[in-house]
Coordinates of C-alpha atoms in Angstrom, one line a residue:
X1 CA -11.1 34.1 -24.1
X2 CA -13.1 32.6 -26.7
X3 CA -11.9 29.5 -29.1
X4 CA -12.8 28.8 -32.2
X5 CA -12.6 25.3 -33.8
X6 CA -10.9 24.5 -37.0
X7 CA -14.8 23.7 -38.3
X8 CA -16.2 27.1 -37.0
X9 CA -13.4 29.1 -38.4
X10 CA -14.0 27.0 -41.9
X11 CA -17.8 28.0 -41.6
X12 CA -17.6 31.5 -41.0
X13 CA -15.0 32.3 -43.2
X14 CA -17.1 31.0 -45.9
X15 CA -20.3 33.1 -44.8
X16 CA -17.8 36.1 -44.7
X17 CA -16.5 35.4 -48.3
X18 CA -20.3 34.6 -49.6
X19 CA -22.0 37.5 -48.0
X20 CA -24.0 40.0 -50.1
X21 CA -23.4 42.6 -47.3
X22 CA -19.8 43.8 -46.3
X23 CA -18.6 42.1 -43.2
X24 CA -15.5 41.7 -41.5
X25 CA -16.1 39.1 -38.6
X26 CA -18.5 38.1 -36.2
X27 CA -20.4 39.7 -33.5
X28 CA -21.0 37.6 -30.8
X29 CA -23.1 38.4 -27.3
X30 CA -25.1 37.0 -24.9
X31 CA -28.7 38.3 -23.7
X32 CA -31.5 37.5 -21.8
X33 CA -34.2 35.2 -23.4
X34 CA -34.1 31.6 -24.3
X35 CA -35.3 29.1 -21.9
X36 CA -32.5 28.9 -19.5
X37 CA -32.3 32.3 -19.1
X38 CA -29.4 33.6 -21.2
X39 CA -29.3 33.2 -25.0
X40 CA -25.9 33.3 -27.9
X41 CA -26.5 35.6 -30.0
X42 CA -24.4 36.2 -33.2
X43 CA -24.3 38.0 -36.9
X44 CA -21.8 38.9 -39.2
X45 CA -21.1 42.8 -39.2
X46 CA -18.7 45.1 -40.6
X47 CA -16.9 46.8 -37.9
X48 CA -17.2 46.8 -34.2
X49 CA -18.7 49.1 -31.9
X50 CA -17.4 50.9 -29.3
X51 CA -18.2 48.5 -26.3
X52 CA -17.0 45.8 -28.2
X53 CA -13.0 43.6 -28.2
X54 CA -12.0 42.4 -31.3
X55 CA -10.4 38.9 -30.8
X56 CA -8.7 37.4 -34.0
X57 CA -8.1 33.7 -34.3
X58 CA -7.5 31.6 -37.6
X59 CA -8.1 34.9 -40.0
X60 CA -11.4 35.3 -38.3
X61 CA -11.9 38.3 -36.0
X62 CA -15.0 38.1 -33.4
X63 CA -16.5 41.5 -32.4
X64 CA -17.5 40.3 -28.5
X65 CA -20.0 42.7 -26.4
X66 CA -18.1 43.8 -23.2
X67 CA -20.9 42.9 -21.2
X68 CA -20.9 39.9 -22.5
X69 CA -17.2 38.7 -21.7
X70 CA -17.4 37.1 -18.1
X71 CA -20.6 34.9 -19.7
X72 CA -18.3 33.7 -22.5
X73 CA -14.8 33.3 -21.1
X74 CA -13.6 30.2 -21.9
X75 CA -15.8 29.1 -24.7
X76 CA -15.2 26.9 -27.5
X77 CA -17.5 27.3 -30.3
X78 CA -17.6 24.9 -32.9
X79 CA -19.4 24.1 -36.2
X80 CA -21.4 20.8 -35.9
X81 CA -22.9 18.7 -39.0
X82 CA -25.1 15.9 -37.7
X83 CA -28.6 14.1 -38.0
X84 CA -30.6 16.5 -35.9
X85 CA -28.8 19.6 -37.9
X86 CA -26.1 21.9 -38.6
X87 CA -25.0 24.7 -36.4
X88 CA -22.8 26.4 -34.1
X89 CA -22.4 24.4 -31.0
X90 CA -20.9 26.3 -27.6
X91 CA -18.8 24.5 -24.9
X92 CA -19.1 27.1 -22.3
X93 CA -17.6 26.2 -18.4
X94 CA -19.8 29.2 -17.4
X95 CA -22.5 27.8 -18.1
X96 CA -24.4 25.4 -14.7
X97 CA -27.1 24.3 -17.6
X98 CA -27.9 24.4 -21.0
X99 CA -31.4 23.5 -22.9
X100 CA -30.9 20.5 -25.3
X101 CA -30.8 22.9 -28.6
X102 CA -27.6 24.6 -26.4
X103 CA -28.2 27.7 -27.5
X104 CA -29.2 28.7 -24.0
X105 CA -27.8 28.6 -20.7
X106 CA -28.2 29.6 -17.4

């Protein structure tokens, strides 16, 4: 469903380890906002909910919204270090646009 890259799974394992909070993985969703229309949104947390699969890849385990699995099917999320900044980066097919941050879609 979702992929993680070998530089996102390097990332948040770190944030996991360095944490002041207890968490276990990351929550990932997708809402309404941004100015495409739809927004990633994501933060470490604990445990899942109860409208939430747990997907496990590379000792990380992603806590993804139900509602929010047809919007992220397919989706490669990747850690990106460059010139303009640092942050996760999503390659998402289900996505007809994105706004040149990419951290929305429609």
């Amino acid at each position: 469903m979702i992929h993680l890259t070998d530089s996102a799974i390097s990332v948040l394992k770190a944030a996991i380890a360095s944490t002041t909070q207890a968490a276990s993985g990351l929550r990932i969703m997708v809402e309404g906002g941004g100015c495409q229309g739809f927004t990633y949104k994501m933060d470490l947390a604990h445990e899942p909910s109860s409208d939430e699969t747990v997907i496990e890849q590379g000792g990380v385990k992603l806590f993804v919204n139900n509602a929010s699995q047809a919007y992220l099917n397919g989706t490669t999320i990747d850690f990106v270090v460059s010139l303009e900044g640092s942050g996760f980066r999503f390659d998402n097919p289900n996505a007809n646009s994105s706004c040149s941050c990419g951290k929305s879609f429609s």
